[in-house]
CSV table of C-alpha atoms in Angstrom, one decimal:
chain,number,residue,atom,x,y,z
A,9,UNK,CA,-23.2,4.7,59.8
A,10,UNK,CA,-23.1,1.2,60.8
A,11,UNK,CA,-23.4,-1.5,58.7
A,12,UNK,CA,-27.0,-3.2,59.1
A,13,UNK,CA,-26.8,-7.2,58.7
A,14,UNK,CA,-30.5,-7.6,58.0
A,15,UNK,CA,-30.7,-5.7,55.2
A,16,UNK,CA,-27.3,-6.6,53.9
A,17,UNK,CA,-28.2,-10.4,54.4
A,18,UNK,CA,-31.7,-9.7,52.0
A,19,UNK,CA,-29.9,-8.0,49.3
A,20,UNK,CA,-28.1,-11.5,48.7
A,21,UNK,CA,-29.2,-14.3,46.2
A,22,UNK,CA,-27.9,-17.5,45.9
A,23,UNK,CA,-27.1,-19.7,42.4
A,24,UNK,CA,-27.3,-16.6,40.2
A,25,UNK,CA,-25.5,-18.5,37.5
A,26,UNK,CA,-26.9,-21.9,35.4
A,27,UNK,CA,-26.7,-24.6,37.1
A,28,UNK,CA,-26.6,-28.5,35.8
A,29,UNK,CA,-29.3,-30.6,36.4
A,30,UNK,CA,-29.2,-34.0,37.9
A,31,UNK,CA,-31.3,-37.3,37.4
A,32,UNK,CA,-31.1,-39.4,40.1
A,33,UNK,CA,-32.1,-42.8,38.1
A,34,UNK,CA,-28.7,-42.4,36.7
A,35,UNK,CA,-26.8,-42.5,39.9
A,36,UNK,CA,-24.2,-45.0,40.2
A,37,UNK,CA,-24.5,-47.6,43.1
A,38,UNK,CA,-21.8,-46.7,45.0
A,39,UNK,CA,-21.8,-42.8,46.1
A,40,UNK,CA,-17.6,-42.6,45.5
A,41,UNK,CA,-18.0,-42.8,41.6
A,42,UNK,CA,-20.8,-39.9,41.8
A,43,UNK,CA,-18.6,-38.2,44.3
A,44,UNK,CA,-15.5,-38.5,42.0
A,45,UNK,CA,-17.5,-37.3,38.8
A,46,UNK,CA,-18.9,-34.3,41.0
A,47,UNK,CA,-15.3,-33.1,42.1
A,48,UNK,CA,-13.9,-33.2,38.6
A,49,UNK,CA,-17.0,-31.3,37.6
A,50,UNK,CA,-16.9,-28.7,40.5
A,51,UNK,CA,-13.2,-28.1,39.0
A,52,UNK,CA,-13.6,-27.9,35.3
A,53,UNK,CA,-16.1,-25.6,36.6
A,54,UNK,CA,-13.6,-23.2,38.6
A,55,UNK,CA,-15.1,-23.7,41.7
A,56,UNK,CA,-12.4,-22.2,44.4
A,57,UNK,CA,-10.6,-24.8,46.9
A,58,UNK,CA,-13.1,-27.4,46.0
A,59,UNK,CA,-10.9,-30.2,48.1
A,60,UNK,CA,-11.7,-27.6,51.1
A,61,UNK,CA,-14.4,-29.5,53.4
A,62,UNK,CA,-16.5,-28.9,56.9
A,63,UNK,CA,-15.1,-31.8,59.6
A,64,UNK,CA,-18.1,-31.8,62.2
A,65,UNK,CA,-17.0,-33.7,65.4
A,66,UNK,CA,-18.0,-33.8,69.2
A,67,UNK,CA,-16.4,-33.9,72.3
A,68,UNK,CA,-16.1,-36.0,75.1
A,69,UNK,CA,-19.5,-34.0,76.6
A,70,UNK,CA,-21.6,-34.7,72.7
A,71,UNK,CA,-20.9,-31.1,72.2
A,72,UNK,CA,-20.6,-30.5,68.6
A,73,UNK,CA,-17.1,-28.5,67.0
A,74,UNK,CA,-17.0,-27.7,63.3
A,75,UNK,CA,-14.4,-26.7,61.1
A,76,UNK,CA,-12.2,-26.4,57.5
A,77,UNK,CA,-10.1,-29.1,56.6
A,78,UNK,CA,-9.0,-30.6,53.5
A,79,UNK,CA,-9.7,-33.5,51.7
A,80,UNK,CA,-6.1,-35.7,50.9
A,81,UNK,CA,-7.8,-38.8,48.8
A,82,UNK,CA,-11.1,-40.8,48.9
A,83,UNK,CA,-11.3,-44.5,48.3
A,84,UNK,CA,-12.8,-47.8,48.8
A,85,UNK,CA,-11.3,-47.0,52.7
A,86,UNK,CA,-12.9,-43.8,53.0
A,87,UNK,CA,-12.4,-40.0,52.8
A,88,UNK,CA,-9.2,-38.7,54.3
A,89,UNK,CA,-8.0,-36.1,56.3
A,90,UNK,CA,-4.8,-35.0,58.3
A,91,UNK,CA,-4.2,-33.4,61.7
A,92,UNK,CA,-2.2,-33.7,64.7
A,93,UNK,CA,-3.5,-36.2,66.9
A,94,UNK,CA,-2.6,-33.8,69.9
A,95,UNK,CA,-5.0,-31.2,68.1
A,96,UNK,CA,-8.6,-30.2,69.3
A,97,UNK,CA,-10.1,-32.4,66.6
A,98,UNK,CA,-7.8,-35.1,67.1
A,99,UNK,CA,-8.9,-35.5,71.0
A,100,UNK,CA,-12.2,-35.4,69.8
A,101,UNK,CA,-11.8,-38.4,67.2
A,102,UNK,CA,-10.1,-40.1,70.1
A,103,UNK,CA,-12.9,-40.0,72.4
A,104,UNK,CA,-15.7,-39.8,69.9
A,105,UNK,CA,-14.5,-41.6,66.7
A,106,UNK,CA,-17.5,-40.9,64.3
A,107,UNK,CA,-17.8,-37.6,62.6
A,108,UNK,CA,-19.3,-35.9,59.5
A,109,UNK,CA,-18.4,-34.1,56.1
A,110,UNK,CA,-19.6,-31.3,54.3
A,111,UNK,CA,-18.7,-30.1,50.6
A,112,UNK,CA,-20.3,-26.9,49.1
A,113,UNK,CA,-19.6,-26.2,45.8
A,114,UNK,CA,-21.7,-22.9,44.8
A,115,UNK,CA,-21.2,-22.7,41.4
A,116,UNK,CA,-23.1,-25.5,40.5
A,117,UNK,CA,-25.4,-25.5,43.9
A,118,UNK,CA,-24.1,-29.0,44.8
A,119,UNK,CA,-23.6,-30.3,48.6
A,120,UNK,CA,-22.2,-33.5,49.6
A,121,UNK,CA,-22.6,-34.9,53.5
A,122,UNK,CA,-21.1,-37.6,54.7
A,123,UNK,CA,-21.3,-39.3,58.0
A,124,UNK,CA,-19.6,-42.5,59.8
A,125,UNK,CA,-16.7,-43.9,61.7
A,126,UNK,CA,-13.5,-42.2,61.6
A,127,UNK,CA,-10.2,-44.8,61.4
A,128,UNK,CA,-6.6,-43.7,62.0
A,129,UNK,CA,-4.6,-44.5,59.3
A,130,UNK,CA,-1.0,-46.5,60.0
A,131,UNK,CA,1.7,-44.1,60.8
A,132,UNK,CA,3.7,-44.8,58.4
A,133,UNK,CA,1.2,-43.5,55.5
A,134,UNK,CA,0.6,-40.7,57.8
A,135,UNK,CA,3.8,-39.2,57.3
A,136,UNK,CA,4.2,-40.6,53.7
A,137,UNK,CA,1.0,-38.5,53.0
A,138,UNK,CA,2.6,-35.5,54.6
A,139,UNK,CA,5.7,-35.4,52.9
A,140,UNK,CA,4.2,-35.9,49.7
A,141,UNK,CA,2.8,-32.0,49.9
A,142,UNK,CA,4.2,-28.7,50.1
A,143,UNK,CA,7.5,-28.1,51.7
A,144,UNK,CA,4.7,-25.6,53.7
A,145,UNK,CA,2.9,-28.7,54.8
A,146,UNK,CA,5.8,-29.8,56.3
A,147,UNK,CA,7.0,-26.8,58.0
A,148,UNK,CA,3.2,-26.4,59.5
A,149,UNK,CA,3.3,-29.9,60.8
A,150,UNK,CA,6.2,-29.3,62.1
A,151,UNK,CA,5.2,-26.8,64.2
A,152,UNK,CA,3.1,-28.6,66.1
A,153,UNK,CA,0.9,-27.3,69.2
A,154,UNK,CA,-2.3,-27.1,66.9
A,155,UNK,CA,-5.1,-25.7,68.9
A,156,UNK,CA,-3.0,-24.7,72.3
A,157,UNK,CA,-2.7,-21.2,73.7
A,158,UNK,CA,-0.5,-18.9,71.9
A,159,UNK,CA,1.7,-16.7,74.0
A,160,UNK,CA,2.4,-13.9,71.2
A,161,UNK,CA,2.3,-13.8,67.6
A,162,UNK,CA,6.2,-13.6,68.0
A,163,UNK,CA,6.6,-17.3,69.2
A,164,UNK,CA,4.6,-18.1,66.4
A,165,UNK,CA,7.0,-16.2,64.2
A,166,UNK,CA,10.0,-17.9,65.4
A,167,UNK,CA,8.8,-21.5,65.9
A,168,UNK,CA,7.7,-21.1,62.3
A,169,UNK,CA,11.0,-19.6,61.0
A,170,UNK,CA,12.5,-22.7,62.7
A,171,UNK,CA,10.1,-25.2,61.2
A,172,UNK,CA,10.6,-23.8,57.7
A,173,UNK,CA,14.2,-24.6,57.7
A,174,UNK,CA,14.1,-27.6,59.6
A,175,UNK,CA,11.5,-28.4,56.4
A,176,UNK,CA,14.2,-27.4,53.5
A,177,UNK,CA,17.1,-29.1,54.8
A,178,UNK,CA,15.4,-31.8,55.5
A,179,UNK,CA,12.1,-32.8,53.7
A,180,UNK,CA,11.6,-36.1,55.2
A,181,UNK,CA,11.5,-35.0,58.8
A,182,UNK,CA,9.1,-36.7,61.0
A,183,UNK,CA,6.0,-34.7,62.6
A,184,UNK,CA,5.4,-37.5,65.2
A,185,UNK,CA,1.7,-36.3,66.1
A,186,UNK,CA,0.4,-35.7,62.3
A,187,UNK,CA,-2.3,-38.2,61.6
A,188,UNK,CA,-4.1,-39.3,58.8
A,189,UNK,CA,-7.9,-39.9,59.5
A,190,UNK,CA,-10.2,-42.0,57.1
A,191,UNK,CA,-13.9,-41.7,57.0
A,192,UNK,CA,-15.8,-44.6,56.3
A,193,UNK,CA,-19.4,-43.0,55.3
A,194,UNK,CA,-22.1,-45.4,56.5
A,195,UNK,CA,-24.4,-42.5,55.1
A,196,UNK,CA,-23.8,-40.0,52.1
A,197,UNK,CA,-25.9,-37.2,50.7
A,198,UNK,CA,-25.7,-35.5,47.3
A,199,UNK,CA,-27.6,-32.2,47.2
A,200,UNK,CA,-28.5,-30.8,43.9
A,201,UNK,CA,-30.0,-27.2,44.1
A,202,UNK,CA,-32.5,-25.9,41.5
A,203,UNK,CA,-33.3,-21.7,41.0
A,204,UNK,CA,-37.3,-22.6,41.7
A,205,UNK,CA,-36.6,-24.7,44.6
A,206,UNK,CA,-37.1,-28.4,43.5
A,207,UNK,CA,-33.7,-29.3,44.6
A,208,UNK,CA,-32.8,-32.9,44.4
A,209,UNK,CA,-31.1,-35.2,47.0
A,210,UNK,CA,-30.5,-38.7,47.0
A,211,UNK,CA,-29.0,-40.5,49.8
A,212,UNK,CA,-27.0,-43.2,50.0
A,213,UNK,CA,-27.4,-45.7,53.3
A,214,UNK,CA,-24.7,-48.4,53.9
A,215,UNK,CA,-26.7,-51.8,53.9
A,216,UNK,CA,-25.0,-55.1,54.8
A,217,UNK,CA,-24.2,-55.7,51.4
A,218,UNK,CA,-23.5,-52.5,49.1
A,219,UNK,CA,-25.7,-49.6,49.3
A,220,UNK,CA,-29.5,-48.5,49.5
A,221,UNK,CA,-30.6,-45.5,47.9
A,222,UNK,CA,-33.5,-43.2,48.1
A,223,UNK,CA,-34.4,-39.9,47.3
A,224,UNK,CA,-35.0,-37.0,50.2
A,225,UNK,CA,-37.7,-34.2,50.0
A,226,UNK,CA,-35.6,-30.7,49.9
């Protein structure tokens, strides 16, 4: 018998643990102090891959692409994040330089959404970010072809058999595409949920001189 999404879908709750409360007259000015407190909290809390993030872009048509990337710092510069400039999202930053952020952190029913210009970040701390990770950074990066047709899951195998121990005998090897992006929020949302509904969220709006803030209806 199959499985039938409706009913699966209204058997699920959301937030069914305590979650913290927020006061909004407390805020900082600046949204990366909140952000930074947040994060530490969404670990200590053992949320799962909380440096995991939505990257929302468009296309050179203003279609809209969405998917997982990974948060590598965030700073008076903005929020970064890595990819091959030669990659779907990259030729979307290129012709479209503005995107948007997304954190969900479920265990304490806290989003953050960010939006602004997207900056490519000199080369040179491109690939000093990159070889500060994983050797399995490396290798990845140095497979290259992010986002073009695959022939077989074979090439894959031996381009990646290849990359690993190009990325062990030498751990400084150059990925000449990988990019690091920074995004310079011009707007920034914090999202606090509550179990009756009353969530809170107070935006942050760039203004020519530090930041305005206001408080959202849920």
């Amino acid at each position: 018998m199959g499985t039938d999404l409706h009913e699966l879908l209204r058997s699920l709750r959301v937030w069914d643990v305590q979650l913290p409360t927020f006061d909004p007259e407390s805020a900082p000015a600046e949204p990366l102090p909140l952000f930074t407190e947040w994060f530490a909290e969404a670990v200590a809390a053992g949320q799962s891959e909380p440096h995991t993030m939505s990257l929302a872009t468009a296309d050179e048509d203003g279609l809209p692409d969405v998917r997982i990337v990974m948060l590598h710092g965030a700073d008076a510069d903005g929020w970064a994040f890595a990819s091959h400039a030669t990659s779907r999202k990259g030729r979307q930053l290129a012709a479209r330089p503005y995107a948007a952020l997304s954190f969900y952190w479920p265990t304490q029913g806290r989003q953050i959404r960010l939006r602004g210009p997207v900056e490519v970040a000199p080369a040179q701390e491109g690939q000093a970010d990159l070889h500060a990770r994983s050797t399995g950074a490396l290798a990845a990066a140095l497979v290259g072809r992010q986002s073009e047709v695959l022939g077989s899951a074979e090439e894959l195998g031996r381009a990646s058999d290849d990359a690993w121990d190009r990325a062990q005998s030498d751990p400084d090897a150059p990925a000449p595409t990988w990019t690091l992006y920074r995004l310079r929020p011009q707007e920034v949302e914090f999202f606090q949920g509550d179990a009756r509904r009353r969530h809170v969220r107070l935006a942050y709006r760039r203004a020519e001189e530090g930041w305005l803030k206001e408080l959202l209806w849920p």
